[in-house]
mmCIF file of N, CA and C in Angstrom:
data_model
loop_
_atom_site.group_PDB
_atom_site.id
_atom_site.type_symbol
_atom_site.label_atom_id
_atom_site.label_comp_id
_atom_site.label_asym_id
_atom_site.label_seq_id
_atom_site.Cartn_x
_atom_site.Cartn_y
_atom_site.Cartn_z
ATOM 1 N N MET A 1243 0.835 -1.165 -0.042
ATOM 2 C CA MET A 1243 0.004 -0.032 -0.028
ATOM 3 C C MET A 1243 0.885 1.229 0.060
ATOM 4 N N LEU A 1244 0.627 2.111 -0.925
ATOM 5 C CA LEU A 1244 1.473 3.364 -1.088
ATOM 6 C C LEU A 1244 0.805 4.479 -0.269
ATOM 7 N N ARG A 1245 1.719 5.053 0.584
ATOM 8 C CA ARG A 1245 1.199 6.150 1.452
ATOM 9 C C ARG A 1245 1.708 7.451 0.869
ATOM 10 N N THR A 1246 0.978 8.482 0.878
ATOM 11 C CA THR A 1246 1.368 9.750 0.446
ATOM 12 C C THR A 1246 2.162 10.477 1.609
ATOM 13 N N PRO A 1247 3.168 11.227 1.172
ATOM 14 C CA PRO A 1247 3.894 11.862 2.315
ATOM 15 C C PRO A 1247 3.088 13.167 2.705
ATOM 16 N N THR A 1248 2.148 12.889 3.620
ATOM 17 C CA THR A 1248 1.306 14.099 3.936
ATOM 18 C C THR A 1248 2.102 15.168 4.805
ATOM 19 N N ARG A 1249 3.068 14.729 5.636
ATOM 20 C CA ARG A 1249 3.790 15.690 6.366
ATOM 21 C C ARG A 1249 4.598 16.532 5.395
ATOM 22 N N PHE A 1250 5.205 15.981 4.402
ATOM 23 C CA PHE A 1250 5.995 16.765 3.339
ATOM 24 C C PHE A 1250 4.996 17.758 2.704
ATOM 25 N N VAL A 1251 3.923 17.296 2.309
ATOM 26 C CA VAL A 1251 2.981 18.213 1.577
ATOM 27 C C VAL A 1251 2.474 19.249 2.430
ATOM 28 N N ARG A 1252 2.164 19.023 3.646
ATOM 29 C CA ARG A 1252 1.640 19.985 4.553
ATOM 30 C C ARG A 1252 2.679 21.014 4.971
ATOM 31 N N VAL A 1253 3.978 20.501 5.358
ATOM 32 C CA VAL A 1253 4.961 21.304 5.878
ATOM 33 C C VAL A 1253 5.791 22.073 4.911
ATOM 34 N N ILE A 1254 6.188 21.428 3.828
ATOM 35 C CA ILE A 1254 7.157 22.103 2.778
ATOM 36 C C ILE A 1254 6.304 22.578 1.523
ATOM 37 N N ALA A 1255 5.563 21.717 0.938
ATOM 38 C CA ALA A 1255 5.080 22.087 -0.383
ATOM 39 C C ALA A 1255 3.880 22.994 -0.208
ATOM 40 N N TYR A 1256 3.024 22.801 0.763
ATOM 41 C CA TYR A 1256 1.825 23.705 0.809
ATOM 42 C C TYR A 1256 2.137 25.103 1.049
ATOM 43 N N PRO A 1257 2.995 25.418 2.030
ATOM 44 C CA PRO A 1257 3.308 26.866 2.270
ATOM 45 C C PRO A 1257 3.963 27.529 1.049
ATOM 46 N N SER A 1258 4.853 26.803 0.385
ATOM 47 C CA SER A 1258 5.504 27.438 -0.730
ATOM 48 C C SER A 1258 4.566 27.660 -1.855
ATOM 49 N N MET A 1259 3.553 26.728 -2.088
ATOM 50 C CA MET A 1259 2.631 26.838 -3.187
ATOM 51 C C MET A 1259 1.472 27.923 -2.935
ATOM 52 N N THR A 1260 1.295 28.223 -1.675
ATOM 53 C CA THR A 1260 0.202 29.185 -1.444
ATOM 54 C C THR A 1260 0.704 30.569 -1.869
ATOM 55 N N ILE A 1261 1.935 30.822 -2.039
ATOM 56 C CA ILE A 1261 2.488 32.068 -2.510
ATOM 57 C C ILE A 1261 1.879 32.330 -3.893
ATOM 58 N N PHE A 1262 1.901 31.203 -4.740
ATOM 59 C CA PHE A 1262 1.469 31.382 -6.083
ATOM 60 C C PHE A 1262 -0.051 31.653 -6.285
ATOM 61 N N PHE A 1263 -0.847 31.134 -5.260
ATOM 62 C CA PHE A 1263 -2.281 31.256 -5.408
ATOM 63 C C PHE A 1263 -2.921 32.170 -4.417
ATOM 64 N N ASP A 1264 -2.087 32.950 -3.664
ATOM 65 C CA ASP A 1264 -2.628 33.908 -2.678
ATOM 66 C C ASP A 1264 -3.016 35.124 -3.325
ATOM 67 N N LYS A 1265 -4.121 35.741 -3.137
ATOM 68 C CA LYS A 1265 -4.539 36.899 -3.760
ATOM 69 C C LYS A 1265 -3.777 38.106 -3.343
ATOM 70 N N ARG A 1266 -3.048 38.051 -2.304
ATOM 71 C CA ARG A 1266 -2.161 39.192 -1.980
ATOM 72 C C ARG A 1266 -0.993 39.374 -2.912
ATOM 73 N N TYR A 1267 -0.600 38.317 -3.529
ATOM 74 C CA TYR A 1267 0.598 38.395 -4.464
ATOM 75 C C TYR A 1267 0.137 38.509 -5.949
ATOM 76 N N CYS A 1268 -1.124 38.587 -6.174
ATOM 77 C CA CYS A 1268 -1.734 38.766 -7.545
ATOM 78 C C CYS A 1268 -2.038 40.210 -7.819
ATOM 79 N N VAL A 1269 -1.645 40.750 -8.954
ATOM 80 C CA VAL A 1269 -2.022 42.038 -9.332
ATOM 81 C C VAL A 1269 -3.180 41.944 -10.212
ATOM 82 N N PRO A 1270 -4.423 42.299 -9.834
ATOM 83 C CA PRO A 1270 -5.613 41.947 -10.671
ATOM 84 C C PRO A 1270 -5.610 42.668 -12.064
ATOM 85 N N ARG A 1271 -4.995 43.893 -12.135
ATOM 86 C CA ARG A 1271 -5.054 44.643 -13.432
ATOM 87 C C ARG A 1271 -4.152 43.927 -14.434
ATOM 88 N N PHE A 1272 -3.233 43.112 -14.063
ATOM 89 C CA PHE A 1272 -2.339 42.537 -14.996
ATOM 90 C C PHE A 1272 -2.625 41.058 -15.349
ATOM 91 N N GLU A 1273 -3.706 40.518 -14.723
ATOM 92 C CA GLU A 1273 -3.960 39.128 -14.970
ATOM 93 C C GLU A 1273 -4.456 38.809 -16.346
ATOM 94 N N MET A 1274 -5.088 39.625 -17.063
ATOM 95 C CA MET A 1274 -5.602 39.312 -18.319
ATOM 96 C C MET A 1274 -4.672 39.769 -19.461
ATOM 97 N N HIS A 1275 -3.585 40.462 -19.086
ATOM 98 C CA HIS A 1275 -2.658 40.939 -20.187
ATOM 99 C C HIS A 1275 -1.983 39.773 -20.955
ATOM 100 N N ILE A 1276 -1.952 38.508 -20.335
ATOM 101 C CA ILE A 1276 -1.442 37.411 -21.023
ATOM 102 C C ILE A 1276 -2.311 37.037 -22.250
ATOM 103 N N VAL A 1277 -3.598 37.302 -22.118
ATOM 104 C CA VAL A 1277 -4.412 36.984 -23.371
ATOM 105 C C VAL A 1277 -4.123 37.985 -24.463
ATOM 106 N N ALA A 1278 -3.949 39.202 -24.137
ATOM 107 C CA ALA A 1278 -3.591 40.298 -25.138
ATOM 108 C C ALA A 1278 -2.202 39.946 -25.747
ATOM 109 N N ILE A 1279 -1.312 39.588 -24.960
ATOM 110 C CA ILE A 1279 0.064 39.252 -25.498
ATOM 111 C C ILE A 1279 -0.063 38.038 -26.479
ATOM 112 N N ALA A 1280 -0.801 36.939 -26.013
ATOM 113 C CA ALA A 1280 -0.983 35.837 -26.841
ATOM 114 C C ALA A 1280 -1.710 36.107 -28.226
ATOM 115 N N TRP A 1281 -2.751 37.007 -28.087
ATOM 116 C CA TRP A 1281 -3.452 37.397 -29.344
ATOM 117 C C TRP A 1281 -2.538 38.189 -30.263
ATOM 118 N N MET A 1282 -1.750 39.110 -29.792
ATOM 119 C CA MET A 1282 -0.924 39.779 -30.560
ATOM 120 C C MET A 1282 0.249 39.031 -31.263
ATOM 121 N N PHE A 1283 0.641 37.906 -30.493
ATOM 122 C CA PHE A 1283 1.583 36.972 -30.992
ATOM 123 C C PHE A 1283 1.051 36.199 -32.196
ATOM 124 N N VAL A 1284 -0.266 35.826 -32.092
ATOM 125 C CA VAL A 1284 -0.839 35.109 -33.123
ATOM 126 C C VAL A 1284 -1.025 36.001 -34.362
ATOM 127 N N VAL A 1285 -1.397 37.244 -34.159
ATOM 128 C CA VAL A 1285 -1.595 38.259 -35.201
ATOM 129 C C VAL A 1285 -0.294 38.572 -35.975
ATOM 130 N N VAL A 1286 0.823 38.693 -35.242
ATOM 131 C CA VAL A 1286 2.062 38.929 -35.791
ATOM 132 C C VAL A 1286 2.525 37.724 -36.726
ATOM 133 N N LEU A 1287 2.264 36.537 -36.145
ATOM 134 C CA LEU A 1287 2.603 35.356 -36.987
ATOM 135 C C LEU A 1287 1.715 35.241 -38.263
ATOM 136 N N VAL A 1288 0.472 35.624 -38.207
ATOM 137 C CA VAL A 1288 -0.389 35.658 -39.350
ATOM 138 C C VAL A 1288 0.129 36.758 -40.406
ATOM 139 N N CYS A 1289 0.565 37.892 -39.793
ATOM 140 C CA CYS A 1289 1.050 39.006 -40.686
ATOM 141 C C CYS A 1289 2.384 38.439 -41.356
ATOM 142 N N LEU A 1290 3.231 37.882 -40.644
ATOM 143 C CA LEU A 1290 4.504 37.330 -41.270
ATOM 144 C C LEU A 1290 4.103 36.290 -42.232
ATOM 145 N N ALA A 1291 3.224 35.434 -42.046
ATOM 146 C CA ALA A 1291 2.903 34.410 -43.004
ATOM 147 C C ALA A 1291 2.249 35.099 -44.238
ATOM 148 N N GLU A 1292 1.465 36.107 -44.108
ATOM 149 C CA GLU A 1292 0.896 36.755 -45.246
ATOM 150 C C GLU A 1292 1.920 37.615 -46.016
ATOM 151 N N ALA A 1293 2.790 38.202 -45.305
ATOM 152 C CA ALA A 1293 3.855 39.049 -46.052
ATOM 153 C C ALA A 1293 4.811 38.156 -46.775
ATOM 154 N N THR A 1294 5.161 37.020 -46.283
ATOM 155 C CA THR A 1294 6.173 36.150 -46.939
ATOM 156 C C THR A 1294 5.468 35.191 -47.911
ATOM 157 N N SER A 1295 4.166 35.104 -47.964
ATOM 158 C CA SER A 1295 3.451 34.158 -48.903
ATOM 159 C C SER A 1295 3.651 34.761 -50.335
ATOM 160 N N PRO A 1296 3.654 33.777 -51.299
ATOM 161 C CA PRO A 1296 3.831 34.240 -52.686
ATOM 162 C C PRO A 1296 2.531 35.027 -53.117
ATOM 163 N N GLN A 1297 1.326 34.608 -52.575
ATOM 164 C CA GLN A 1297 0.152 35.298 -52.887
ATOM 165 C C GLN A 1297 -0.187 36.447 -52.058
ATOM 166 N N GLY A 1298 0.575 36.696 -50.927
ATOM 167 C CA GLY A 1298 0.273 37.767 -50.001
ATOM 168 C C GLY A 1298 1.100 39.021 -50.205
ATOM 169 N N THR A 1299 0.788 40.136 -49.650
ATOM 170 C CA THR A 1299 1.555 41.403 -49.871
ATOM 171 C C THR A 1299 1.794 41.983 -48.466
ATOM 172 N N VAL A 1300 2.710 42.881 -48.480
ATOM 173 C CA VAL A 1300 3.034 43.581 -47.325
ATOM 174 C C VAL A 1300 1.839 44.506 -46.870
ATOM 175 N N LEU A 1301 1.195 45.156 -47.853
ATOM 176 C CA LEU A 1301 0.015 45.902 -47.486
ATOM 177 C C LEU A 1301 -1.020 45.095 -46.921
ATOM 178 N N GLY A 1302 -1.324 43.863 -47.462
ATOM 179 C CA GLY A 1302 -2.246 42.919 -46.729
ATOM 180 C C GLY A 1302 -1.894 42.623 -45.334
ATOM 181 N N ALA A 1303 -0.564 42.389 -45.084
ATOM 182 C CA ALA A 1303 -0.027 42.137 -43.797
ATOM 183 C C ALA A 1303 -0.331 43.337 -42.845
ATOM 184 N N PHE A 1304 -0.057 44.467 -43.357
ATOM 185 C CA PHE A 1304 -0.381 45.720 -42.543
ATOM 186 C C PHE A 1304 -1.816 45.865 -42.107
ATOM 187 N N PHE A 1305 -2.673 45.678 -43.147
ATOM 188 C CA PHE A 1305 -4.155 45.689 -42.797
ATOM 189 C C PHE A 1305 -4.628 44.573 -41.898
ATOM 190 N N THR A 1306 -4.017 43.401 -41.988
ATOM 191 C CA THR A 1306 -4.266 42.336 -41.138
ATOM 192 C C THR A 1306 -3.841 42.718 -39.700
ATOM 193 N N PHE A 1307 -2.685 43.268 -39.572
ATOM 194 C CA PHE A 1307 -2.194 43.668 -38.205
ATOM 195 C C PHE A 1307 -3.110 44.743 -37.617
ATOM 196 N N VAL A 1308 -3.487 45.732 -38.465
ATOM 197 C CA VAL A 1308 -4.442 46.764 -37.892
ATOM 198 C C VAL A 1308 -5.827 46.305 -37.529
ATOM 199 N N PHE A 1309 -6.443 45.594 -38.507
ATOM 200 C CA PHE A 1309 -7.807 45.280 -38.329
ATOM 201 C C PHE A 1309 -7.981 44.000 -37.485
ATOM 202 N N TRP A 1310 -7.024 43.085 -37.486
ATOM 203 C CA TRP A 1310 -7.065 41.888 -36.557
ATOM 204 C C TRP A 1310 -6.486 41.956 -35.263
ATOM 205 N N GLY A 1311 -5.482 42.963 -35.124
ATOM 206 C CA GLY A 1311 -4.715 43.088 -33.905
ATOM 207 C C GLY A 1311 -4.893 44.280 -33.192
ATOM 208 N N ALA A 1312 -4.386 45.474 -33.724
ATOM 209 C CA ALA A 1312 -4.326 46.623 -33.104
ATOM 210 C C ALA A 1312 -5.655 47.268 -32.670
ATOM 211 N N LEU A 1313 -6.527 47.311 -33.642
ATOM 212 C CA LEU A 1313 -7.877 47.998 -33.460
ATOM 213 C C LEU A 1313 -8.727 47.111 -32.483
ATOM 214 N N PRO A 1314 -8.962 45.857 -32.797
ATOM 215 C CA PRO A 1314 -9.858 45.169 -31.806
ATOM 216 C C PRO A 1314 -9.237 45.014 -30.460
ATOM 217 N N LEU A 1315 -7.942 44.881 -30.326
ATOM 218 C CA LEU A 1315 -7.330 44.765 -29.023
ATOM 219 C C LEU A 1315 -7.403 46.140 -28.213
ATOM 220 N N SER A 1316 -7.230 47.177 -28.926
ATOM 221 C CA SER A 1316 -7.279 48.479 -28.256
ATOM 222 C C SER A 1316 -8.739 48.725 -27.687
ATOM 223 N N ILE A 1317 -9.730 48.343 -28.417
ATOM 224 C CA ILE A 1317 -11.142 48.471 -28.082
ATOM 225 C C ILE A 1317 -11.374 47.558 -26.854
ATOM 226 N N VAL A 1318 -10.959 46.371 -26.928
ATOM 227 C CA VAL A 1318 -11.226 45.396 -25.788
ATOM 228 C C VAL A 1318 -10.597 45.865 -24.510
ATOM 229 N N LEU A 1319 -9.292 46.287 -24.698
ATOM 230 C CA LEU A 1319 -8.531 46.748 -23.449
ATOM 231 C C LEU A 1319 -9.199 48.104 -22.912
ATOM 232 N N TYR A 1320 -9.601 48.871 -23.766
ATOM 233 C CA TYR A 1320 -10.226 50.109 -23.276
ATOM 234 C C TYR A 1320 -11.545 49.872 -22.518
ATOM 235 N N VAL A 1321 -12.321 48.957 -22.999
ATOM 236 C CA VAL A 1321 -13.559 48.591 -22.384
ATOM 237 C C VAL A 1321 -13.310 47.749 -21.029
ATOM 238 N N LEU A 1322 -12.322 46.903 -21.049
ATOM 239 C CA LEU A 1322 -12.087 46.141 -19.932
ATOM 240 C C LEU A 1322 -11.371 47.052 -18.854
ATOM 241 N N GLY A 1323 -10.755 48.157 -19.256
ATOM 242 C CA GLY A 1323 -10.115 49.000 -18.302
ATOM 243 C C GLY A 1323 -11.049 50.038 -17.698
ATOM 244 N N THR A 1324 -12.261 50.109 -18.038
ATOM 245 C CA THR A 1324 -13.203 51.099 -17.585
ATOM 246 C C THR A 1324 -13.387 51.049 -16.054
ATOM 247 N N PRO A 1325 -13.587 49.803 -15.436
ATOM 248 C CA PRO A 1325 -13.817 49.754 -13.989
ATOM 249 C C PRO A 1325 -12.543 50.257 -13.296
ATOM 250 N N ALA A 1326 -11.350 49.958 -13.764
ATOM 251 C CA ALA A 1326 -10.075 50.441 -13.038
ATOM 252 C C ALA A 1326 -10.046 51.867 -13.164
ATOM 253 N N ARG A 1327 -10.359 52.488 -14.341
ATOM 254 C CA ARG A 1327 -10.314 54.020 -14.452
ATOM 255 C C ARG A 1327 -11.314 54.652 -13.628
ATOM 256 N N ARG A 1328 -12.475 53.970 -13.399
ATOM 257 C CA ARG A 1328 -13.581 54.578 -12.493
ATOM 258 C C ARG A 1328 -13.081 54.410 -11.086
ATOM 259 N N ARG A 1329 -12.494 53.372 -10.663
ATOM 260 C CA ARG A 1329 -11.973 53.226 -9.293
ATOM 261 C C ARG A 1329 -10.886 54.253 -8.991
ATOM 262 N N ALA A 1330 -10.044 54.565 -10.000
ATOM 263 C CA ALA A 1330 -8.941 55.584 -9.843
ATOM 264 C C ALA A 1330 -9.570 56.904 -9.701
ATOM 265 N N ARG A 1331 -10.558 57.182 -10.507
ATOM 266 C CA ARG A 1331 -11.211 58.528 -10.448
ATOM 267 C C ARG A 1331 -11.933 58.738 -9.080
ATOM 268 N N LEU A 1332 -12.609 57.751 -8.627
ATOM 269 C CA LEU A 1332 -13.223 57.789 -7.362
ATOM 270 C C LEU A 1332 -12.275 57.937 -6.236
ATOM 271 N N ALA A 1333 -11.155 57.208 -6.383
ATOM 272 C CA ALA A 1333 -10.146 57.276 -5.195
ATOM 273 C C ALA A 1333 -9.482 58.609 -5.244
ATOM 274 N N ALA A 1334 -9.247 59.234 -6.394
ATOM 275 C CA ALA A 1334 -8.679 60.620 -6.391
ATOM 276 C C ALA A 1334 -9.691 61.655 -5.824
ATOM 277 N N ALA A 1335 -10.923 61.484 -6.234
ATOM 278 C CA ALA A 1335 -11.915 62.403 -5.587
ATOM 279 C C ALA A 1335 -12.032 62.187 -4.175
ATOM 280 N N HIS A 1336 -11.956 60.892 -3.679
ATOM 281 C CA HIS A 1336 -12.093 60.698 -2.184
ATOM 282 C C HIS A 1336 -10.833 61.239 -1.493
ATOM 283 N N ALA A 1337 -9.704 61.163 -2.119
ATOM 284 C CA ALA A 1337 -8.472 61.710 -1.543
ATOM 285 C C ALA A 1337 -8.518 63.155 -1.496
ATOM 286 N N ALA A 1338 -9.034 63.763 -2.497
ATOM 287 C CA ALA A 1338 -9.183 65.306 -2.554
ATOM 288 C C ALA A 1338 -10.115 65.795 -1.554
ATOM 289 N N GLN A 1339 -11.241 64.963 -1.368
ATOM 290 C CA GLN A 1339 -12.176 65.390 -0.371
ATOM 291 C C GLN A 1339 -11.601 65.248 1.030
ATOM 292 N N GLN A 1340 -10.808 64.293 1.343
ATOM 293 C CA GLN A 1340 -10.267 64.040 2.646
ATOM 294 C C GLN A 1340 -9.204 65.115 2.880
ATOM 295 N N ALA A 1341 -8.526 65.631 1.824
ATOM 296 C CA ALA A 1341 -7.452 66.636 1.997
ATOM 297 C C ALA A 1341 -8.018 67.991 2.143
ATOM 298 N N ALA A 1342 -9.239 68.261 1.610
ATOM 299 C CA ALA A 1342 -9.832 69.642 1.766
ATOM 300 C C ALA A 1342 -10.295 69.847 3.089
ATOM 301 N N PRO A 1343 -10.033 71.019 3.741
ATOM 302 C CA PRO A 1343 -10.484 71.223 5.053
ATOM 303 C C PRO A 1343 -11.991 71.535 5.092
ATOM 304 N N LEU A 1344 -12.641 71.182 6.169
ATOM 305 C CA LEU A 1344 -14.095 71.387 6.289
ATOM 306 C C LEU A 1344 -14.399 72.836 6.427
ATOM 307 N N PRO A 1345 -15.525 73.310 5.807
ATOM 308 C CA PRO A 1345 -15.892 74.734 6.086
ATOM 309 C C PRO A 1345 -16.164 74.993 7.531
ATOM 310 N N GLY A 1346 -15.735 76.118 8.090
ATOM 311 C CA GLY A 1346 -15.947 76.457 9.387
ATOM 312 C C GLY A 1346 -15.052 75.807 10.421
ATOM 313 N N ALA A 1347 -14.101 74.960 9.951
ATOM 314 C CA ALA A 1347 -13.179 74.279 10.867
ATOM 315 C C ALA A 1347 -11.867 75.014 10.954
ATOM 316 N N ALA A 1348 -12.015 76.367 11.014
ATOM 317 C CA ALA A 1348 -10.777 77.106 11.143
ATOM 318 C C ALA A 1348 -10.231 76.987 12.547
ATOM 319 N N SER A 1349 -8.902 77.033 12.635
ATOM 320 C CA SER A 1349 -8.223 77.031 13.912
ATOM 321 C C SER A 1349 -7.272 78.202 13.855
ATOM 322 N N GLY A 1350 -7.426 79.103 14.774
ATOM 323 C CA GLY A 1350 -6.643 80.348 14.781
ATOM 324 C C GLY A 1350 -7.466 81.325 15.413
ATOM 325 N N PRO A 1351 -7.233 82.673 15.002
ATOM 326 C CA PRO A 1351 -7.930 83.736 15.593
ATOM 327 C C PRO A 1351 -9.435 83.795 15.327
ATOM 328 N N HIS A 1352 -9.890 83.172 14.271
ATOM 329 C CA HIS A 1352 -11.291 83.187 13.912
ATOM 330 C C HIS A 1352 -12.024 81.767 14.127
ATOM 331 N N GLY A 1353 -11.430 80.981 14.724
ATOM 332 C CA GLY A 1353 -12.052 79.657 14.911
ATOM 333 C C GLY A 1353 -11.577 78.998 16.275
ATOM 334 N N ASN A 1354 -12.336 78.081 16.723
ATOM 335 C CA ASN A 1354 -11.898 77.390 18.024
ATOM 336 C C ASN A 1354 -11.273 76.060 17.790
ATOM 337 N N GLY A 1355 -11.130 75.645 16.563
ATOM 338 C CA GLY A 1355 -10.399 74.387 16.233
ATOM 339 C C GLY A 1355 -11.266 73.151 16.469
ATOM 340 N N ARG A 1356 -12.528 73.280 16.783
ATOM 341 C CA ARG A 1356 -13.400 72.090 16.957
ATOM 342 C C ARG A 1356 -14.426 72.016 15.850
ATOM 343 N N GLY A 1357 -14.226 72.708 14.788
ATOM 344 C CA GLY A 1357 -15.103 72.589 13.664
ATOM 345 C C GLY A 1357 -16.275 73.595 13.675
ATOM 346 N N HIS A 1358 -16.226 74.453 14.732
ATOM 347 C CA HIS A 1358 -17.320 75.443 14.774
ATOM 348 C C HIS A 1358 -16.645 76.833 14.831
ATOM 349 N N ALA A 1359 -17.246 77.823 14.224
ATOM 350 C CA ALA A 1359 -16.757 79.160 14.173
ATOM 351 C C ALA A 1359 -17.011 79.778 15.499
ATOM 352 N N SER A 1360 -16.057 80.592 15.982
ATOM 353 C CA SER A 1360 -16.206 81.216 17.263
ATOM 354 C C SER A 1360 -17.094 82.480 17.058
ATOM 355 N N GLY A 1361 -17.606 82.973 18.172
ATOM 356 C CA GLY A 1361 -18.491 84.171 17.983
ATOM 357 C C GLY A 1361 -19.755 83.958 18.657
ATOM 358 N N GLU A 1362 -20.755 84.764 18.318
ATOM 359 C CA GLU A 1362 -22.114 84.748 18.895
ATOM 360 C C GLU A 1362 -22.809 83.509 18.302
ATOM 361 N N PRO A 1363 -23.630 82.873 19.129
ATOM 362 C CA PRO A 1363 -24.345 81.626 18.602
ATOM 363 C C PRO A 1363 -25.484 81.951 17.679
ATOM 364 N N LEU A 1364 -25.927 83.240 17.692
ATOM 365 C CA LEU A 1364 -27.019 83.631 16.768
ATOM 366 C C LEU A 1364 -26.566 84.611 15.785
ATOM 367 N N ALA A 1365 -27.015 84.677 14.629
ATOM 368 C CA ALA A 1365 -26.645 85.614 13.651
ATOM 369 C C ALA A 1365 -27.195 86.974 14.066
ATOM 370 N N PRO A 1366 -26.552 88.022 13.741
ATOM 371 C CA PRO A 1366 -27.013 89.504 14.070
ATOM 372 C C PRO A 1366 -28.227 89.706 13.256
ATOM 373 N N GLU A 1367 -29.148 90.587 13.834
ATOM 374 C CA GLU A 1367 -30.413 90.883 13.109
ATOM 375 C C GLU A 1367 -30.005 91.778 11.899
ATOM 376 N N ARG A 1368 -30.679 91.421 10.821
ATOM 377 C CA ARG A 1368 -30.385 92.235 9.655
ATOM 378 C C ARG A 1368 -31.290 93.481 9.580
ATOM 379 N N GLU A 1369 -30.568 94.584 9.324
ATOM 380 C CA GLU A 1369 -31.245 95.915 9.254
ATOM 381 C C GLU A 1369 -31.635 96.244 7.886
ATOM 382 N N GLU A 1370 -32.877 96.850 7.675
ATOM 383 C CA GLU A 1370 -33.307 97.202 6.443
ATOM 384 C C GLU A 1370 -32.847 98.648 6.184
ATOM 385 N N ALA A 1371 -32.335 98.985 4.996
ATOM 386 C CA ALA A 1371 -31.936 100.388 4.657
ATOM 387 C C ALA A 1371 -33.061 101.163 4.203
#
């Protein structure tokens, strides 16, 4: 009867393999770039085959690259990057909001430093001219 080395798997192999599958070590925005790189590799090979073929032309290879590779890939990457751009815009707006001082939170000669303006609690009565 063959026994599996459970101690080896648990002590040595498991902790070292969790590094590769742990989400802390994955960069989400770069996970799908391998698909784009593979697609461009295929498109470049098709373009080379068309350019070196006796029936193909360099102009045909250029249009193949543009209409099979660059244009569709740029559209797909732009659409897939929309959530990341939205998150970045919201994070920048949130950081700007956190950095901006609150109105009436002056500290110094005209404020008490607790977020309220110093002075009389009621507004003065407005006089008509």
